[in-house]
Amino acid sequence: MFDISELDDIVCSQLELGSLAKCAQVNKKWNKVLAPFVWHIIPEDTKDGDWRKLCQLVLEDFLQEQQRTRQEQLQRTRRSTRAATIASQLPEPPKNIRPSPPLAKNGPLVREVKCAAQLLTGLERLQDSHQPSKRTEYSNPTAQYLTRHFLQRCPNALMVFEMTNHHFNTPQTFRLALEVLPRVHTLVITAVYDGRKVFPVAKLKQVLATTSSHLDSLTINTPGFRASRGGATDGASSARVPEPKMTARPKKLKLKALLRSDCCQWLWRACNQVQELELEILSHKVFRELVQGVHNSMPALDTVIFSNYRRGGDYEVNDHQIAALLAAGTKGWKAVHCGSVARVGTQAVEALLLHASTLEEFSVARVQGTPGLARILKSCPRLRMFKAMEATEHESASVPKVSADDFVDWSQESKALQSWRCKARLETLAIRITDFPLRVRVLQKDLRISDEHYFEIHQRVLQRLGGLRHLKVLRLGHREDVDMQQVNCVRLMMEYGLEKLRMLKNLEELHIDNMDHHVTEEKEVEWMVAHWPKMRTISGLDRKSSANKWLRKNHPEIQRIFPMPRQEVNGGASLGRFFQKGGPVIVI
């Protein structure tokens, strides 16, 4: 297309599959260049049912290949007396077979198949619906024949495969699933116990033993998982099933639902090269087994993710469990993400600080008490991302926040800010800074105003933020979808020391959603644009403010994201009306 293969690779890698297909239809030259990129990835099912067309291509290619093979056999035996008999047994090729099957030509170009489960289901249905003109060995191919043919045509293809109850119900479907497992790089096992059938350990072991070294990610979602009783469905109990010899060593292990511990020990040993572990719902016994497995069998583990999804809202991983898992790590934690299912407390923070020298990413959505999150910022020299923001609606007591005094970390001895080890690396900071002192105005005959401490804390907070010179993303407010306003918060105003942030030259995104920030005048945003040359997004400005109008007129390239309407309280009065522009004020 551009007569430069490297440039073609760069352009085509940025286009979606639909755009590539349209470009390939422009002319013959473009088709020759772009057709391989169209075949690189076979996507998941779409409204058009692309995988159904793929199944039909597999059948056509299989039948034409068998026809060609039979013709060659006939030519080799044309002088034989049985030539006429063999010729009479040849099936008639279907009329819709293409002269040059696309699968035979483009199969080696396929790199990834994201619809492996739909492909197997389609081949099974195609087997039942295909009606050949003559019955021979290959005229009515089984789904297993078609699957093997597809794998032969696509020798470089790796698959994303989700095994469900359907693949475990009958021996035929189970054997068909085993055919593709050696080519699977992402395997999801979703088998739900329905109260009548038992999901046996033996089949799970057989599945894992069939996988190959291509397997990179393994997800287990078996809420009804348990070992078979004597004489159960598969006729073998977990005690009699030998431990499988696995060649696969997945790098990612995701446990969405695992409530029984029948297979824990050998599963942990099979995953001895796991680097990333994601947890959603585990029974207490399984969690204890997991802690031991992390310590004894997972020396490469450096990332743990606690899911954001809470089924029914009644399951959570408490502070003691999180601390036990973090303490069990032997390599050193590189990334720890605590979603809604986890509740971080003091014990978890203490255990995490033992790995302060290796931690690069940390996020938390729920807390227990006051865990001291600012100590993580103070102690981790390689920290690049710190997020302490709620992920879903929770009670106010569990929302992560840091008090202004803890964030400032002021030294009384040196009368200066304590040095934070993360300041040379931190690029993303999402934090709610609260508990600012209230301004006190004493109204008497002689008007006295004591605002020194209030402004002093604000200036120190801004000074601390200004010292994080490598920041690219700064989020200080709520999420955009939280319909409430944070009043006791930092204010980015010139009067409060906004100029202390002048060293944030790399800042690209500023999020001050649902905050009483009072960034309404032109002077604040004009100063931001002048001192933050890489600024691309500002979120949380008032749509009707002069600051927004100035940005729209003078810098339309900067994206402006507006907050949701605030809740009306006290009979329809906005919460912001009860606080003056300078901040919350108590009048005595």
Short mmCIF file of N, CA and C in Angstrom, two decimals, residues 118-193:
data_model
loop_
_atom_site.label_atom_id
_atom_site.label_comp_id
_atom_site.label_asym_id
_atom_site.label_seq_id
_atom_site.Cartn_x
_atom_site.Cartn_y
_atom_site.Cartn_z
N GLN A 118 -17.37 -20.77 20.28
CA GLN A 118 -18.40 -20.66 19.24
C GLN A 118 -18.03 -21.49 18.02
N LEU A 119 -16.73 -21.58 17.73
CA LEU A 119 -16.29 -22.37 16.58
C LEU A 119 -16.62 -23.85 16.78
N LEU A 120 -16.34 -24.38 17.95
CA LEU A 120 -16.64 -25.79 18.22
C LEU A 120 -18.14 -26.05 18.18
N THR A 121 -18.92 -25.14 18.75
CA THR A 121 -20.38 -25.30 18.72
C THR A 121 -20.89 -25.25 17.29
N GLY A 122 -20.34 -24.34 16.48
CA GLY A 122 -20.77 -24.24 15.09
C GLY A 122 -20.42 -25.48 14.29
N LEU A 123 -19.24 -26.05 14.54
CA LEU A 123 -18.85 -27.26 13.82
C LEU A 123 -19.73 -28.45 14.21
N GLU A 124 -20.15 -28.49 15.48
CA GLU A 124 -21.07 -29.55 15.90
C GLU A 124 -22.42 -29.42 15.18
N ARG A 125 -22.92 -28.22 15.11
CA ARG A 125 -24.20 -28.01 14.43
C ARG A 125 -24.06 -28.24 12.93
N LEU A 126 -22.93 -27.87 12.37
CA LEU A 126 -22.71 -28.07 10.94
C LEU A 126 -22.65 -29.55 10.59
N GLN A 127 -22.09 -30.32 11.50
CA GLN A 127 -22.04 -31.76 11.30
C GLN A 127 -23.43 -32.36 11.20
N ASP A 128 -24.36 -31.87 12.03
CA ASP A 128 -25.72 -32.41 12.03
C ASP A 128 -26.52 -31.92 10.83
N SER A 129 -26.23 -30.71 10.36
CA SER A 129 -27.05 -30.13 9.28
C SER A 129 -26.55 -30.48 7.89
N HIS A 130 -25.28 -30.89 7.74
CA HIS A 130 -24.73 -31.16 6.42
C HIS A 130 -25.29 -32.47 5.87
N GLN A 131 -25.83 -32.43 4.66
CA GLN A 131 -26.41 -33.60 4.01
C GLN A 131 -25.69 -33.84 2.68
N PRO A 132 -24.70 -34.75 2.65
CA PRO A 132 -23.98 -35.00 1.40
C PRO A 132 -24.80 -35.83 0.43
N SER A 133 -24.36 -35.83 -0.82
CA SER A 133 -25.09 -36.58 -1.84
C SER A 133 -24.80 -38.07 -1.75
N LYS A 134 -23.60 -38.44 -1.31
CA LYS A 134 -23.25 -39.85 -1.19
C LYS A 134 -22.57 -40.09 0.14
N ARG A 135 -22.88 -41.22 0.75
CA ARG A 135 -22.32 -41.55 2.05
C ARG A 135 -20.98 -42.29 1.88
N THR A 136 -19.90 -41.66 2.31
CA THR A 136 -18.60 -42.31 2.33
C THR A 136 -17.93 -41.93 3.64
N GLU A 137 -16.68 -42.32 3.78
CA GLU A 137 -15.97 -42.07 5.04
C GLU A 137 -15.87 -40.58 5.33
N TYR A 138 -15.65 -39.76 4.31
CA TYR A 138 -15.42 -38.33 4.52
C TYR A 138 -16.56 -37.46 4.02
N SER A 139 -17.60 -38.05 3.48
CA SER A 139 -18.66 -37.22 2.93
C SER A 139 -19.48 -36.58 4.03
N ASN A 140 -19.50 -37.14 5.22
CA ASN A 140 -20.22 -36.56 6.36
C ASN A 140 -19.25 -36.42 7.52
N PRO A 141 -18.35 -35.44 7.46
CA PRO A 141 -17.28 -35.36 8.46
C PRO A 141 -17.82 -35.01 9.84
N THR A 142 -17.20 -35.56 10.86
CA THR A 142 -17.57 -35.24 12.23
C THR A 142 -16.94 -33.92 12.65
N ALA A 143 -17.43 -33.38 13.76
CA ALA A 143 -16.86 -32.13 14.27
C ALA A 143 -15.40 -32.31 14.65
N GLN A 144 -15.04 -33.52 15.09
CA GLN A 144 -13.65 -33.77 15.45
C GLN A 144 -12.74 -33.71 14.23
N TYR A 145 -13.18 -34.28 13.09
CA TYR A 145 -12.41 -34.19 11.85
C TYR A 145 -12.25 -32.73 11.42
N LEU A 146 -13.35 -31.98 11.49
CA LEU A 146 -13.30 -30.58 11.05
C LEU A 146 -12.40 -29.76 11.96
N THR A 147 -12.42 -30.02 13.26
CA THR A 147 -11.57 -29.29 14.19
C THR A 147 -10.09 -29.57 13.90
N ARG A 148 -9.75 -30.82 13.69
CA ARG A 148 -8.37 -31.16 13.36
C ARG A 148 -7.94 -30.51 12.04
N HIS A 149 -8.85 -30.48 11.09
CA HIS A 149 -8.52 -29.86 9.80
C HIS A 149 -8.26 -28.36 9.98
N PHE A 150 -9.08 -27.69 10.78
CA PHE A 150 -8.88 -26.27 11.03
C PHE A 150 -7.53 -26.02 11.70
N LEU A 151 -7.17 -26.84 12.67
CA LEU A 151 -5.89 -26.66 13.36
C LEU A 151 -4.72 -26.90 12.42
N GLN A 152 -4.87 -27.82 11.47
CA GLN A 152 -3.81 -28.05 10.49
C GLN A 152 -3.68 -26.87 9.53
N ARG A 153 -4.81 -26.30 9.14
CA ARG A 153 -4.77 -25.16 8.23
C ARG A 153 -4.22 -23.90 8.89
N CYS A 154 -4.38 -23.79 10.19
CA CYS A 154 -3.94 -22.59 10.94
C CYS A 154 -2.86 -23.01 11.94
N PRO A 155 -1.66 -23.33 11.48
CA PRO A 155 -0.64 -23.85 12.40
C PRO A 155 -0.11 -22.83 13.38
N ASN A 156 -0.29 -21.54 13.09
CA ASN A 156 0.24 -20.50 13.97
C ASN A 156 -0.82 -19.88 14.88
N ALA A 157 -2.04 -20.38 14.82
CA ALA A 157 -3.14 -19.75 15.55
C ALA A 157 -3.15 -20.20 17.01
N LEU A 158 -3.31 -19.22 17.91
CA LEU A 158 -3.56 -19.48 19.32
C LEU A 158 -4.99 -19.04 19.64
N MET A 159 -5.59 -19.63 20.68
CA MET A 159 -7.02 -19.47 20.89
C MET A 159 -7.34 -18.95 22.29
N VAL A 160 -8.49 -18.28 22.34
CA VAL A 160 -9.14 -17.91 23.60
C VAL A 160 -10.34 -18.83 23.75
N PHE A 161 -10.36 -19.65 24.79
CA PHE A 161 -11.35 -20.72 24.91
C PHE A 161 -12.01 -20.66 26.28
N GLU A 162 -13.35 -20.58 26.28
CA GLU A 162 -14.12 -20.63 27.54
C GLU A 162 -14.87 -21.96 27.60
N MET A 163 -14.45 -22.80 28.52
CA MET A 163 -15.10 -24.09 28.73
C MET A 163 -16.24 -23.93 29.72
N THR A 164 -17.44 -24.35 29.31
CA THR A 164 -18.62 -24.25 30.16
C THR A 164 -19.15 -25.64 30.48
N ASN A 165 -20.31 -25.68 31.12
CA ASN A 165 -20.93 -26.97 31.45
C ASN A 165 -21.16 -27.82 30.20
N HIS A 166 -21.42 -27.15 29.08
CA HIS A 166 -21.69 -27.87 27.83
C HIS A 166 -20.53 -28.77 27.45
N HIS A 167 -19.30 -28.33 27.67
CA HIS A 167 -18.14 -29.11 27.27
C HIS A 167 -17.84 -30.26 28.22
N PHE A 168 -18.45 -30.26 29.40
CA PHE A 168 -18.21 -31.33 30.36
C PHE A 168 -19.37 -32.32 30.43
N ASN A 169 -20.48 -32.02 29.77
CA ASN A 169 -21.68 -32.84 29.95
C ASN A 169 -21.56 -34.21 29.30
N THR A 170 -21.05 -34.28 28.06
CA THR A 170 -21.00 -35.55 27.34
C THR A 170 -19.56 -35.87 26.95
N PRO A 171 -19.22 -37.15 26.81
CA PRO A 171 -17.86 -37.52 26.39
C PRO A 171 -17.48 -36.94 25.04
N GLN A 172 -18.46 -36.83 24.10
CA GLN A 172 -18.15 -36.33 22.77
C GLN A 172 -17.71 -34.86 22.81
N THR A 173 -18.47 -34.03 23.51
CA THR A 173 -18.10 -32.62 23.59
C THR A 173 -16.80 -32.42 24.38
N PHE A 174 -16.58 -33.26 25.38
CA PHE A 174 -15.35 -33.14 26.17
C PHE A 174 -14.13 -33.50 25.32
N ARG A 175 -14.24 -34.58 24.53
CA ARG A 175 -13.13 -34.96 23.66
C ARG A 175 -12.87 -33.89 22.60
N LEU A 176 -13.94 -33.27 22.10
CA LEU A 176 -13.77 -32.20 21.12
C LEU A 176 -13.04 -31.01 21.73
N ALA A 177 -13.36 -30.69 22.98
CA ALA A 177 -12.68 -29.58 23.65
C ALA A 177 -11.20 -29.89 23.86
N LEU A 178 -10.89 -31.15 24.15
CA LEU A 178 -9.49 -31.53 24.35
C LEU A 178 -8.66 -31.35 23.08
N GLU A 179 -9.30 -31.39 21.92
CA GLU A 179 -8.58 -31.24 20.65
C GLU A 179 -7.91 -29.87 20.54
N VAL A 180 -8.57 -28.83 21.04
CA VAL A 180 -8.04 -27.47 20.86
C VAL A 180 -7.21 -26.98 22.03
N LEU A 181 -7.25 -27.69 23.16
CA LEU A 181 -6.55 -27.20 24.35
C LEU A 181 -5.06 -26.99 24.14
N PRO A 182 -4.35 -27.84 23.37
CA PRO A 182 -2.92 -27.55 23.18
C PRO A 182 -2.62 -26.24 22.46
N ARG A 183 -3.61 -25.64 21.83
CA ARG A 183 -3.40 -24.38 21.10
C ARG A 183 -4.03 -23.19 21.82
N VAL A 184 -4.44 -23.37 23.05
CA VAL A 184 -5.12 -22.31 23.81
C VAL A 184 -4.10 -21.51 24.61
N HIS A 185 -4.17 -20.19 24.52
CA HIS A 185 -3.30 -19.34 25.34
C HIS A 185 -4.08 -18.63 26.44
N THR A 186 -5.40 -18.55 26.33
CA THR A 186 -6.24 -17.99 27.39
C THR A 186 -7.39 -18.96 27.62
N LEU A 187 -7.41 -19.58 28.79
CA LEU A 187 -8.40 -20.61 29.11
C LEU A 187 -9.27 -20.14 30.27
N VAL A 188 -10.58 -20.17 30.05
CA VAL A 188 -11.56 -19.82 31.09
C VAL A 188 -12.42 -21.05 31.34
N ILE A 189 -12.41 -21.54 32.56
CA ILE A 189 -13.22 -22.71 32.95
C ILE A 189 -14.37 -22.21 33.80
N THR A 190 -15.57 -22.24 33.22
CA THR A 190 -16.77 -21.78 33.91
C THR A 190 -17.73 -22.96 34.00
N ALA A 191 -17.78 -23.59 35.15
CA ALA A 191 -18.66 -24.74 35.35
C ALA A 191 -19.44 -24.52 36.64
N VAL A 192 -20.74 -24.39 36.53
CA VAL A 192 -21.60 -24.06 37.66
C VAL A 192 -22.27 -25.32 38.16
N TYR A 193 -22.22 -25.55 39.45
CA TYR A 193 -22.87 -26.69 40.08
C TYR A 193 -24.36 -26.39 40.19
#
